[in-house]
Short mmCIF file of C-alpha atoms and ligand atoms in Angstrom, two decimals:
data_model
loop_
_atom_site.label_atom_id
_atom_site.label_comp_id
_atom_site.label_asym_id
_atom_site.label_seq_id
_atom_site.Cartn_x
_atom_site.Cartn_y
_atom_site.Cartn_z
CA UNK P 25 95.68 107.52 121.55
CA UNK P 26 96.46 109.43 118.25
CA UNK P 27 95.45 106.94 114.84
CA UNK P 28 97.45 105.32 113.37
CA UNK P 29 99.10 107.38 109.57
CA UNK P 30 98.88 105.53 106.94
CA UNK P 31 100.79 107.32 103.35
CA UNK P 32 99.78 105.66 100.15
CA UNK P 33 100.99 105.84 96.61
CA UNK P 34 98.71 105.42 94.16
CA UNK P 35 94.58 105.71 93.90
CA UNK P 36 93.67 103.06 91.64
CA UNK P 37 92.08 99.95 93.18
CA UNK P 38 94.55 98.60 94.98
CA UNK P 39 95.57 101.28 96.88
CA UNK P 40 92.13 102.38 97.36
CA UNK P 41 90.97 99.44 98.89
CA UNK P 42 93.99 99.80 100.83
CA UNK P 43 92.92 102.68 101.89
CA UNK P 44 89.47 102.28 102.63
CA UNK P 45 89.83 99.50 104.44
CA UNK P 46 92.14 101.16 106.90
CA UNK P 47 90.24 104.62 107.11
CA UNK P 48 86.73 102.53 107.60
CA UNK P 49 89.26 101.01 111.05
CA UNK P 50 89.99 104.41 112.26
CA UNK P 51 93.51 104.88 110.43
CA UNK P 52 94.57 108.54 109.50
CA UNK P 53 94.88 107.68 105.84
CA UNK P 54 96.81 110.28 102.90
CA UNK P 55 96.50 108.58 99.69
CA UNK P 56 98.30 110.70 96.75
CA UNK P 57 97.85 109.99 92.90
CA UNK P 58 99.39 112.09 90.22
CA UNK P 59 96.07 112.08 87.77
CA UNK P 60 93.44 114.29 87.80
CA UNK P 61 91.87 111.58 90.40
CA UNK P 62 91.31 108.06 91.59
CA UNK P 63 90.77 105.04 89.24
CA UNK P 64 94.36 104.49 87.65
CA UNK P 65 93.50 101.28 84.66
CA UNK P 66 90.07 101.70 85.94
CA UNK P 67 89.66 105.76 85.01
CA UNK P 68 87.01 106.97 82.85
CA UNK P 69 87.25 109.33 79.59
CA UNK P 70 84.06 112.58 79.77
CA UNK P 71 82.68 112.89 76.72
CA UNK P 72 79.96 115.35 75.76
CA UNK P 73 78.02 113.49 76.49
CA UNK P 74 78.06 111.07 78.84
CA UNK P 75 81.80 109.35 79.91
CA UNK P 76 83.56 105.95 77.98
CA UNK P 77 86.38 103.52 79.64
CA UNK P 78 89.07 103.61 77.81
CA UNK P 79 91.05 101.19 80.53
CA UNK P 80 89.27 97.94 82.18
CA UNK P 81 86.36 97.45 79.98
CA UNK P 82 84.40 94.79 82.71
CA UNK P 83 85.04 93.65 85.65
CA UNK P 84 85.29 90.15 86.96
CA UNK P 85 85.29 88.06 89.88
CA UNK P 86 86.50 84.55 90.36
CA UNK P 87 86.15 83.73 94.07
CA UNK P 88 84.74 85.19 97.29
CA UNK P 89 85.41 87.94 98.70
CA UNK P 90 85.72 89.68 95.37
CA UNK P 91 82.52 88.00 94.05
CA UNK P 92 79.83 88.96 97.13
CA UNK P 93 81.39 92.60 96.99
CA UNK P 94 80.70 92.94 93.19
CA UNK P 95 77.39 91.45 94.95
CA UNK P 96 77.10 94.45 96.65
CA UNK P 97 78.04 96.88 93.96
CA UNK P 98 75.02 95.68 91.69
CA UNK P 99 72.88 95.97 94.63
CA UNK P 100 73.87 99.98 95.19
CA UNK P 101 73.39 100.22 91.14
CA UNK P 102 76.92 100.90 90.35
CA UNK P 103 77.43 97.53 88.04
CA UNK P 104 75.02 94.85 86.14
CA UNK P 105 76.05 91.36 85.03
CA UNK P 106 76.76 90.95 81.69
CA UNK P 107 74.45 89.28 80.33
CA UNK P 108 74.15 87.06 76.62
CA UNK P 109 75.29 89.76 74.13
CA UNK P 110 78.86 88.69 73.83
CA UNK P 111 80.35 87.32 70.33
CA UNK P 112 83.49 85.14 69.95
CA UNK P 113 84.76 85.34 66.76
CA UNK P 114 84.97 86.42 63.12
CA UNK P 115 82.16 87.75 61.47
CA UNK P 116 83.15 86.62 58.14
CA UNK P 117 83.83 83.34 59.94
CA UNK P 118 80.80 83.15 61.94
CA UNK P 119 80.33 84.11 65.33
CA UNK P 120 79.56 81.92 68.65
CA UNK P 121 76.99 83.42 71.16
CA UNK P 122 78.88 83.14 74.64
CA UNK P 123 77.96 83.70 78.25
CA UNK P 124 80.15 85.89 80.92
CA UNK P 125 79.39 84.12 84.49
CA UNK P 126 80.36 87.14 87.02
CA UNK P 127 81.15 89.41 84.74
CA UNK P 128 79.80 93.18 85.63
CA UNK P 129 79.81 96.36 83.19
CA UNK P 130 79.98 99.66 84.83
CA UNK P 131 76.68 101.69 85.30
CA UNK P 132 78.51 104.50 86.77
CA UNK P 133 82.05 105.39 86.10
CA UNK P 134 84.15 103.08 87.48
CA UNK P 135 86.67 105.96 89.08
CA UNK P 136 83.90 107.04 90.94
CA UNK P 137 83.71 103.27 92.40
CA UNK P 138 87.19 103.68 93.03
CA UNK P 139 86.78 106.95 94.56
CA UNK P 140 83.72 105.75 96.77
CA UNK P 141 85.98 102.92 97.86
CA UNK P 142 88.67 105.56 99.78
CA UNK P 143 86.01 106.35 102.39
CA UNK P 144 87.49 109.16 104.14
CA UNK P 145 90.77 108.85 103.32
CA UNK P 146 92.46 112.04 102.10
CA UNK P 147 93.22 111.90 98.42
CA UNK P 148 95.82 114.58 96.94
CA UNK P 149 95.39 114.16 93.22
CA UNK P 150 98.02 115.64 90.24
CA UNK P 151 100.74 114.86 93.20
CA UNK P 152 103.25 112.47 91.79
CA UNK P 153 105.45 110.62 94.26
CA UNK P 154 109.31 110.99 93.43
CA UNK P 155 110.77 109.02 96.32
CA UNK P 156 109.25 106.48 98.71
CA UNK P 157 111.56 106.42 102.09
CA UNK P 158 110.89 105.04 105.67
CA UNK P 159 107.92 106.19 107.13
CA UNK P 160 108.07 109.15 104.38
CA UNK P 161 106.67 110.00 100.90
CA UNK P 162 108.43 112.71 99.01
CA UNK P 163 106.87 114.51 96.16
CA UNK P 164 107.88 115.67 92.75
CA UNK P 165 107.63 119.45 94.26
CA UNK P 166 109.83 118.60 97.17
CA UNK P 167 107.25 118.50 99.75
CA UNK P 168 108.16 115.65 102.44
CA UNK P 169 104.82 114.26 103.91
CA UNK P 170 106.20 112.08 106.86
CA UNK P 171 106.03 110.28 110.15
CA UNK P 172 103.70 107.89 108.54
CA UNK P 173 103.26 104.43 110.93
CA UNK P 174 103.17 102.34 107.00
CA UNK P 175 104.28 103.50 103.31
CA UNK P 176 102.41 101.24 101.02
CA UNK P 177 103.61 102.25 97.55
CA UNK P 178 100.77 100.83 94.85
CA UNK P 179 101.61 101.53 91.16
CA UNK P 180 102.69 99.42 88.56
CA UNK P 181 106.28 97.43 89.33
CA UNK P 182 108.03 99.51 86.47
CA UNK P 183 106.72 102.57 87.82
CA UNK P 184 107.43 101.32 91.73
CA UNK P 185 110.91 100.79 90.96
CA UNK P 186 112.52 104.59 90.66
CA UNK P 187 110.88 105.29 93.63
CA UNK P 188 112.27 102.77 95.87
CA UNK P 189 116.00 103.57 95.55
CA UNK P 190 116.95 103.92 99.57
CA UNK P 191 114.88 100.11 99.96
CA UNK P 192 116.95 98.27 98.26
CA UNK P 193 115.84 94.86 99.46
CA UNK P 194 112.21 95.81 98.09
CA UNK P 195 113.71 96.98 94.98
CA UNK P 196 115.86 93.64 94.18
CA UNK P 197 112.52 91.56 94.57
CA UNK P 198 110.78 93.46 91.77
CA UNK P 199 113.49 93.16 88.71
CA UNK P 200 111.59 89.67 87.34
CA UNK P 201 107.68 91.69 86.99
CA UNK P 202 107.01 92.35 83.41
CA UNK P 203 103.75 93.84 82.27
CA UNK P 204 102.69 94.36 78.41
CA UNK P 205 101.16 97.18 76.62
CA UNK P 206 97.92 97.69 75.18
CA UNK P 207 96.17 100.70 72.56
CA UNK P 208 92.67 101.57 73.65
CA UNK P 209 90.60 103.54 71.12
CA UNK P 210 87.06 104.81 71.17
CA UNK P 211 85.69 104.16 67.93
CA UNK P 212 81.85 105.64 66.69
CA UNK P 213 80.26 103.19 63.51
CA UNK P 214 77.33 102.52 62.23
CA UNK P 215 76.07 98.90 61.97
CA UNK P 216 77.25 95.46 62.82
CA UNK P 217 76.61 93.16 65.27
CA UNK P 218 73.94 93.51 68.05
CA UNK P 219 75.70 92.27 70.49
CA UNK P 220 77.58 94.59 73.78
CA UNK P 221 80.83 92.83 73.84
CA UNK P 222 82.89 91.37 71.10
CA UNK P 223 85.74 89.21 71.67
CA UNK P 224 87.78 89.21 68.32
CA UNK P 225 89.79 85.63 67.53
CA UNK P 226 92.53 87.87 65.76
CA UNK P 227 96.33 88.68 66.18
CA UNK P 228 95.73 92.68 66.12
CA UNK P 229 91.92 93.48 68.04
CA UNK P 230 91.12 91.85 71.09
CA UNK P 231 87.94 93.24 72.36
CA UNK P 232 85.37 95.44 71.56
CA UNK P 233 82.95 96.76 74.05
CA UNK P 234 80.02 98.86 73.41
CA UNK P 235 79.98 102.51 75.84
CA UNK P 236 76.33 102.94 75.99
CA UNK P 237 77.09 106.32 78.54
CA UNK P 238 78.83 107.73 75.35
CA UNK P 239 76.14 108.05 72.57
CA UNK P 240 74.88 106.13 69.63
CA UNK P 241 77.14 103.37 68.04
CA UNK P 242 80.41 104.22 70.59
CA UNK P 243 82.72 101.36 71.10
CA UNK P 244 85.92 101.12 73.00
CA UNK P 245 88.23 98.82 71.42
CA UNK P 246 91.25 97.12 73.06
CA UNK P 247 93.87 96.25 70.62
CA UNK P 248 95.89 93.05 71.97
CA UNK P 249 99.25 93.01 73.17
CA UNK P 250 101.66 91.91 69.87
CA UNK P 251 99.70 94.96 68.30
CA UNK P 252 100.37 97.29 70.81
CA UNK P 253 104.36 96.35 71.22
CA UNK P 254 104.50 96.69 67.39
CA UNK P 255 103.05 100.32 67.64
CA UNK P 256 104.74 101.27 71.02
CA UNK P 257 106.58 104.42 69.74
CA UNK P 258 103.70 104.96 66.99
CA UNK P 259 101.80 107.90 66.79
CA UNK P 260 98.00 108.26 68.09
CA UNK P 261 97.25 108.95 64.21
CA UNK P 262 98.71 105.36 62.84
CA UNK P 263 97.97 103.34 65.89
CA UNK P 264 94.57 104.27 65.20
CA UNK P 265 94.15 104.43 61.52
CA UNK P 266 95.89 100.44 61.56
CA UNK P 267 93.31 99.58 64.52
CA UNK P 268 90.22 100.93 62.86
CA UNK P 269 91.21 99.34 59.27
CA UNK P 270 91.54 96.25 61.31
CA UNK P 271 87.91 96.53 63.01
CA UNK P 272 86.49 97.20 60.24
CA UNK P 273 87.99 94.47 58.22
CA UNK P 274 86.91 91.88 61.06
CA UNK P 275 83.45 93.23 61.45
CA UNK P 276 82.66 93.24 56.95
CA UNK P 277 81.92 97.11 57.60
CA UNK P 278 82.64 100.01 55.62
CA UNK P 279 84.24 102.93 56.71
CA UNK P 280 83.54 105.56 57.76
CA UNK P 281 84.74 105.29 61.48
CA UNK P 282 85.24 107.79 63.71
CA UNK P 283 88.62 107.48 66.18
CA UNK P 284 87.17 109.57 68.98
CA UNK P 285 90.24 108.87 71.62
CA UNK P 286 93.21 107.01 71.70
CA UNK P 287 95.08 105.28 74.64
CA UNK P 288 98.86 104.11 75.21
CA UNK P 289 98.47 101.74 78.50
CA UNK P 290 102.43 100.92 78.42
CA UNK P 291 102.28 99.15 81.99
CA UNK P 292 98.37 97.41 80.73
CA UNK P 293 98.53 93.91 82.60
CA UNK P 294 101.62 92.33 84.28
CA UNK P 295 102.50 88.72 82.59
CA UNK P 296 104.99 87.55 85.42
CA UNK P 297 104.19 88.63 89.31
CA UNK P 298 105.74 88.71 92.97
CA UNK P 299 103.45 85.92 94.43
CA UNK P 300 101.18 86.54 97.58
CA UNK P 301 99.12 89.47 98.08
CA UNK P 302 101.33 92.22 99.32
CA UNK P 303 104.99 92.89 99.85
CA UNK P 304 106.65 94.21 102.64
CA UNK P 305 110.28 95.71 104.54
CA UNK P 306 108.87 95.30 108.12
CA UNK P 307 112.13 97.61 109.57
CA UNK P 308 111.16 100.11 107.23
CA UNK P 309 107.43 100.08 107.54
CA UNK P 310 107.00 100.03 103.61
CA UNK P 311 104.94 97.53 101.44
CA UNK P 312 104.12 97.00 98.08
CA UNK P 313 100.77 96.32 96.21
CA UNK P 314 98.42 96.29 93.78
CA UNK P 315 98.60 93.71 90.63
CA UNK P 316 102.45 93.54 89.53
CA UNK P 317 102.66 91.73 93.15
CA UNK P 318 99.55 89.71 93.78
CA UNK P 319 98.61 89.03 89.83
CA UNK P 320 96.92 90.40 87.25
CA UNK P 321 93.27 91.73 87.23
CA UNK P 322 91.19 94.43 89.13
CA UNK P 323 90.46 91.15 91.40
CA UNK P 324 93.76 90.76 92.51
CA UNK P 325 94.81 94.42 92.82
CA UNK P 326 91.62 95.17 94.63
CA UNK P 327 92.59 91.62 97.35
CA UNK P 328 95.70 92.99 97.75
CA UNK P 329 94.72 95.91 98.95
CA UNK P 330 92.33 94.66 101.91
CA UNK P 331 94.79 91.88 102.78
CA UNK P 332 97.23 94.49 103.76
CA UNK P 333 94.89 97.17 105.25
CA UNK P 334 94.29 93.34 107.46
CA UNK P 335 96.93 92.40 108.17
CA UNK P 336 98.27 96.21 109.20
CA UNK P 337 95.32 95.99 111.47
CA UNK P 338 95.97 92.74 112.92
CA UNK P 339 99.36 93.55 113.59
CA UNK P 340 98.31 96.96 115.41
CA UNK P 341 96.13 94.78 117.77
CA UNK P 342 98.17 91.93 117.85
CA UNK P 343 101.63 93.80 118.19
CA UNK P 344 99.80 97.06 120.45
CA UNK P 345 103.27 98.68 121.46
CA UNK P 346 104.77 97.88 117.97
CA UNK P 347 104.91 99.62 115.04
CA UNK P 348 102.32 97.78 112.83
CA UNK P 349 104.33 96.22 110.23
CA UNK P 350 106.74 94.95 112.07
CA UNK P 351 105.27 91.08 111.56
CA UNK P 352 105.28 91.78 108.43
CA UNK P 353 107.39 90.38 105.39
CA UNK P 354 105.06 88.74 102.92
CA UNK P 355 101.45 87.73 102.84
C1 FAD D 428 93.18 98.24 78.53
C2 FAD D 428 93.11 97.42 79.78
C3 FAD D 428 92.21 96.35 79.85
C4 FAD D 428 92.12 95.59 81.02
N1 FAD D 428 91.21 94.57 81.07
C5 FAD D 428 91.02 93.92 82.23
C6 FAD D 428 89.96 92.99 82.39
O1 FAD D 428 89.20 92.72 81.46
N2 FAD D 428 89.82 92.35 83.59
C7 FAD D 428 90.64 92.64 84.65
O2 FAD D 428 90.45 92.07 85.73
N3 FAD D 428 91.64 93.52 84.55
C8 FAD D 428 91.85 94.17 83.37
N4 FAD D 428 92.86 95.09 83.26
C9 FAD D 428 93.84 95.22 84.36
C10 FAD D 428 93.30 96.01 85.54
O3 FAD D 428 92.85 97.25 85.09
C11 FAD D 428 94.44 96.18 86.55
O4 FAD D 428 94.91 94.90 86.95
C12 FAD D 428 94.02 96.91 87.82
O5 FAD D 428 93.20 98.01 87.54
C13 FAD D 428 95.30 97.35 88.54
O6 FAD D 428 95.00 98.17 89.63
P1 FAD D 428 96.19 98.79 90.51
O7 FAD D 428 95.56 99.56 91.59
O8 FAD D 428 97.13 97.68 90.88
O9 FAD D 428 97.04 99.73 89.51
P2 FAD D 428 96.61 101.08 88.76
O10 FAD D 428 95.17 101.08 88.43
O11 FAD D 428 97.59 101.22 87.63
O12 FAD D 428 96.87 102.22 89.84
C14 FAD D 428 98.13 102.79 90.04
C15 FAD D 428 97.96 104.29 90.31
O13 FAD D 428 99.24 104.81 90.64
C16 FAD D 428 99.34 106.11 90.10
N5 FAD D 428 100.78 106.42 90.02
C17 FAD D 428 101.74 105.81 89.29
N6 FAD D 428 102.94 106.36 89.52
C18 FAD D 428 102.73 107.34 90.44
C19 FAD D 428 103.59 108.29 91.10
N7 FAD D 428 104.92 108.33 90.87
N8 FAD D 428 103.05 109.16 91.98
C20 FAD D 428 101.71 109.15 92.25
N9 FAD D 428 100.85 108.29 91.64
C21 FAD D 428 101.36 107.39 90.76
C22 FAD D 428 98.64 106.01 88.76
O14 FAD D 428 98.21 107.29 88.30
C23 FAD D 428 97.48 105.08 89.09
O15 FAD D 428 96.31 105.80 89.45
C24 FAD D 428 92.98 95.87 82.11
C25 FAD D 428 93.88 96.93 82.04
C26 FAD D 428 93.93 97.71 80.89
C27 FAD D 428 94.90 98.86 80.83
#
């Protein structure tokens, strides 16, 4: 019997999990992203030398499975627990030494975790989906890949939503998910705390996080969410100048500091979600997920990925003449 197809949109966690999980089963599995590669929030910027994150600066786990497979990734060398060096706090004001409890930094770049998680999947990168139909994934350049047995489209809701216009009753479930911005900078100083993380108590800087891949005295700093919807249309050059005099001002350094990068994540972290783990249109053999449906964090994306790829491959046992989403609705 001829494996099962499997089309996916998207190759950041979510759908690589996806993915993964369904290739590792024996599915035929096309996975198409329209960056340079796999990673999405979790990509990495090259530097010379080394690389920086400019998305996800950690990641966490709350609860099994997530937890033992982070597990796992320390064990293969790809992430260590954060451990001690993280500051809450003003400097002027005093700072309060803090623990992370299952909280990894990347030791490689995280896209390549993401990347090492699609198995043998097929990923077509710099192809951006236009249209998701039944069965069928249209791309920008016309190209109709088709015939697929499940369409799981996994990209952020406000990005989902133009593609989705002949599945209406996908669509109309999705017009409630809001996400919220956030500026990313890399930022080079000298001096200040010791300390690898720095979680700022402040209305404009969230986080700090230091990129030791990157070189000496390389941070990347996440501005929080009222500062980036202030600066939404702003240009790189003033997002960054107001985010550096702001660092600087919390930290009781003087300049100089170097703005190495800037980032714009528009669709950062959703504040309102679908529910469940995965969204589906069983007659059309389409679902939805990654973290605008099952909640925000790489924890959730990366759940909602497997629990689909599971319960596709329950259904194709379960259901053997069937196509394998047609139990599907919701899970
Ligand atoms: C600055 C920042 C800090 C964060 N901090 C944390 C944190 O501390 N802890 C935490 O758990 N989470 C954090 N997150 C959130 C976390 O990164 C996300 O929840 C998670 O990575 C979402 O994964 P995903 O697979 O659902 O989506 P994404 O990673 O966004 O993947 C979607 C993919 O779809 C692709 N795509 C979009 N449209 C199309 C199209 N038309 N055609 C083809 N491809 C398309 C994109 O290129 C992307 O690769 C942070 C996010 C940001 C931006």
């Amino acid at each position: 019997m001829a494996p099962l197809r499997a089309g996916i949109v998207g190759a950041g966690i979510a759908g690589a999990s996806c993915a993964g999980t369904l290739a590792a089963a024996g599915w035929d599995v096309d996975i198409f992203d329209k960056a340079r590669g796999a990673g999405g929030r979790l990509s990495t910027r090259r530097l010379e030398p080394g690389w920086a994150t400019l998305g996800t600066p950690f990641i966490s786990a709350k609860r099994d499975p997530f937890r033992s497979q982070l597990r796992d990734w320390a064990r293969q060398g790809w992430l260590a627990p954060v451990r001690g060096e993280v500051l809450h706090g003003r400097a002027n004001k005093g700072w309060a030494h803090a623990q992370l409890q299952n909280h990894y930094l990347p030791l490689i770049e995280p896209s390549q975790i993401v990347r090492k998680l699609l198995g043998t999947a097929h990923l077509y990168t710099e192809s951006r989906v236009s249209a998701v139909r039944p069965r069928t994934i249209i791309l920008e350049n016309g190209q109709v890949m088709g015939d697929y047995d499940c369409v799981v489209c996994s990209v952020p809701v406000p990005q989902a939503i133009p593609l989705l216009d002949a599945l209406p009753r996908l669509s109309e479930r999705l017009g409630d998910v809001r996400y919220r911005p956030i500026w990313s900078f890399l930022m080079r100083w000298e001096g200040g705390p010791e300390a690898d993380i720095i979680r700022f108590d402040d209305h404009l800087i969230d986080l700090a996080v230091r990129q030791t891949a990157g070189g000496e005295g390389l941070w990347t700093v996440h501005s929080s969410h009222e500062f980036a919807e202030t600066y939404l249309e702003a240009s790189e050059m003033e997002a960054s100048t107001r985010a550096a005099s702001a660092v600087m001002g919390l930290l009781g350094l003087p300049w100089p500091v170097e703005v190495e990068a800037s980032h714009l994540w528009r669709h950062a972290k959703p504040e309102s979600t679908i529910g469940g783990f995965w969204l589906g249109d069983r007659e059309n053999r389409v679902a939805l997920i990654g973290d605008g449906i099952a909640g925000a964090g790489v924890e959730r994306a990366w759940e909602s990925g497997v629990r689909l790829a599971q319960a596709l491959m329950l259904a194709e046992v379960e259901l053997a003449d069937c196509p394998a989403i047609s139990a599907l609705d919701a899970g």
